[in-house]
Amino acid sequence: MFRVPFAVFLFAVLCQGAAAQERLWSLDAGDEDAYLVFGVPETDDVGISFWCTMGTGEISIFLPEADPAMQPEKTVPFTISAAETVAQLEGKTTANEEAGTTSLEAKVSDSQPIFAALKEADRFKVKVGAGENVYPLTDADVAGLLKLCGKS
C-alpha cells in the first residue's frame, strides 16, 4: 500500500538530484582574473572554460578533455564555430591524468571575431582532432567576460 507513494517520492528525489547535476554557465571574477565556466557548480565537472587576467585583452580557452588520442605537450590546431563564424586556432595540449585524456588550452585576443559571434549565438561547436563537442550558450555572459578581459 505504501509502495506507490514511496516510489513516487524516490523518483522525485532522484530527478531532483539529476537536475542539480546539469552544467551551467557562471561568470566569476577575482582581484585579477575572470572566468566564464560551463560546468556543474561546486564540482570539478567542467566542459569548457574561458578565463583571462583582467584588462589584458587576451582570453584563454580551456578544454579539460580534448581528443584522448592527442599527445601531451604538443601544439595542435582546433576550430570553434558559432553561427557562420569559424575560428581556426592553435592550442597547447597537456596530460589530464585525472580524466585519463588530454586537455587543451589556447590564448586568443579578445578581438577575435569568434567572441562577437559567441555573444549572439545560441550554441557553439569545438572540434579538436577526432573529437567534436557542441555547447549551449544559454545564460553564458560572454559580453560580461569580454568587458572584464578587455584592455583598460
CSV table of N, CA, C and O in Angstrom, one decimal, residues 26-37 49-56 58-60 141 144-150:
chain,number,residue,atom,x,y,z
A,26,SER,N,28.7,30.1,-15.6
A,26,SER,CA,28.9,31.0,-14.5
A,26,SER,C,30.0,31.9,-14.8
A,26,SER,O,31.1,31.5,-15.3
A,27,LEU,N,29.9,33.2,-14.5
A,27,LEU,CA,30.9,34.2,-14.7
A,27,LEU,C,31.4,34.6,-13.3
A,27,LEU,O,30.5,34.9,-12.4
A,28,ASP,N,32.7,34.5,-13.1
A,28,ASP,CA,33.2,34.9,-11.8
A,28,ASP,C,34.5,35.7,-12.0
A,28,ASP,O,35.2,35.4,-12.9
A,29,ALA,N,34.7,36.7,-11.1
A,29,ALA,CA,35.9,37.5,-11.2
A,29,ALA,C,36.5,37.7,-9.8
A,29,ALA,O,35.7,37.9,-8.8
A,30,GLY,N,37.8,37.6,-9.8
A,30,GLY,CA,38.5,37.8,-8.5
A,30,GLY,C,39.2,39.2,-8.6
A,30,GLY,O,38.7,40.1,-9.4
A,31,ASP,N,40.3,39.4,-7.9
A,31,ASP,CA,41.0,40.6,-8.0
A,31,ASP,C,41.7,40.8,-9.3
A,31,ASP,O,41.8,42.0,-9.8
A,32,GLU,N,42.2,39.7,-9.9
A,32,GLU,CA,43.0,39.9,-11.1
A,32,GLU,C,42.4,39.0,-12.3
A,32,GLU,O,42.7,39.4,-13.4
A,33,ASP,N,41.7,38.0,-12.0
A,33,ASP,CA,41.3,37.1,-13.1
A,33,ASP,C,39.8,37.0,-13.2
A,33,ASP,O,39.1,37.2,-12.2
A,34,ALA,N,39.3,36.7,-14.4
A,34,ALA,CA,37.9,36.4,-14.6
A,34,ALA,C,37.7,35.1,-15.3
A,34,ALA,O,38.5,34.7,-16.1
A,35,TYR,N,36.6,34.4,-15.0
A,35,TYR,CA,36.3,33.1,-15.5
A,35,TYR,C,34.9,33.0,-16.0
A,35,TYR,O,34.0,33.4,-15.3
A,36,LEU,N,34.7,32.4,-17.2
A,36,LEU,CA,33.4,32.0,-17.7
A,36,LEU,C,33.4,30.5,-17.9
A,36,LEU,O,34.1,30.0,-18.7
A,37,VAL,N,32.7,29.8,-17.0
A,37,VAL,CA,32.9,28.3,-16.9
A,37,VAL,C,31.5,27.7,-17.2
A,37,VAL,O,30.5,28.1,-16.7
A,49,SER,N,36.0,26.2,-20.4
A,49,SER,CA,36.0,27.4,-19.7
A,49,SER,C,36.8,28.5,-20.5
A,49,SER,O,37.7,28.1,-21.3
A,50,PHE,N,36.5,29.7,-20.2
A,50,PHE,CA,37.2,30.9,-20.8
A,50,PHE,C,37.7,31.7,-19.6
A,50,PHE,O,36.9,31.9,-18.6
A,51,TRP,N,39.0,32.1,-19.6
A,51,TRP,CA,39.4,32.9,-18.5
A,51,TRP,C,40.5,33.9,-19.0
A,51,TRP,O,41.0,33.8,-20.0
A,52,CYS,N,40.7,34.9,-18.1
A,52,CYS,CA,41.7,35.9,-18.5
A,52,CYS,C,42.2,36.6,-17.3
A,52,CYS,O,41.6,36.5,-16.2
A,53,THR,N,43.4,37.2,-17.4
A,53,THR,CA,43.8,38.2,-16.5
A,53,THR,C,43.2,39.5,-16.9
A,53,THR,O,43.3,39.9,-18.1
A,54,MET,N,42.4,40.1,-16.0
A,54,MET,CA,41.5,41.2,-16.4
A,54,MET,C,42.3,42.4,-17.0
A,54,MET,O,43.4,42.7,-16.5
A,55,GLY,N,41.8,43.0,-18.0
A,55,GLY,CA,42.3,44.1,-18.7
A,55,GLY,C,43.5,43.9,-19.6
A,55,GLY,O,44.1,44.8,-20.1
A,56,THR,N,43.7,42.6,-20.0
A,56,THR,CA,44.9,42.3,-20.8
A,56,THR,C,44.5,42.2,-22.3
A,56,THR,O,45.3,42.2,-23.2
A,58,GLU,N,43.4,39.5,-23.6
A,58,GLU,CA,43.7,38.1,-24.0
A,58,GLU,C,42.8,37.1,-23.2
A,58,GLU,O,42.7,37.3,-22.0
A,59,ILE,N,42.2,36.2,-23.9
A,59,ILE,CA,41.3,35.2,-23.2
A,59,ILE,C,41.9,33.8,-23.5
A,59,ILE,O,42.2,33.5,-24.6
A,60,SER,N,42.0,33.0,-22.5
A,60,SER,CA,42.4,31.6,-22.6
A,60,SER,C,41.1,30.8,-22.7
A,60,SER,O,40.1,31.0,-22.0
A,141,ASP,N,27.4,34.6,-20.1
A,141,ASP,CA,27.6,36.0,-20.1
A,141,ASP,C,29.0,36.3,-20.8
A,141,ASP,O,29.9,36.8,-20.2
A,144,GLY,N,29.9,40.0,-20.6
A,144,GLY,CA,30.5,40.3,-19.3
A,144,GLY,C,32.0,39.9,-19.2
A,144,GLY,O,32.8,40.7,-18.7
A,145,LEU,N,32.3,38.7,-19.8
A,145,LEU,CA,33.7,38.3,-19.8
A,145,LEU,C,34.5,39.2,-20.6
A,145,LEU,O,35.6,39.6,-20.2
A,146,LEU,N,34.0,39.6,-21.8
A,146,LEU,CA,34.7,40.5,-22.7
A,146,LEU,C,35.0,41.8,-22.0
A,146,LEU,O,36.1,42.4,-22.2
A,147,LYS,N,34.0,42.3,-21.3
A,147,LYS,CA,34.2,43.6,-20.6
A,147,LYS,C,35.3,43.5,-19.6
A,147,LYS,O,36.1,44.4,-19.4
A,148,LEU,N,35.3,42.4,-18.8
A,148,LEU,CA,36.3,42.2,-17.8
A,148,LEU,C,37.7,42.0,-18.4
A,148,LEU,O,38.7,42.4,-17.8
A,149,CYS,N,37.8,41.3,-19.5
A,149,CYS,CA,39.1,41.0,-20.1
A,149,CYS,C,39.7,42.0,-21.0
A,149,CYS,O,40.9,42.1,-21.2
A,150,GLY,N,38.8,42.9,-21.5
A,150,GLY,CA,39.3,43.9,-22.5
A,150,GLY,C,40.4,44.9,-21.9
A,150,GLY,O,40.4,45.1,-20.7
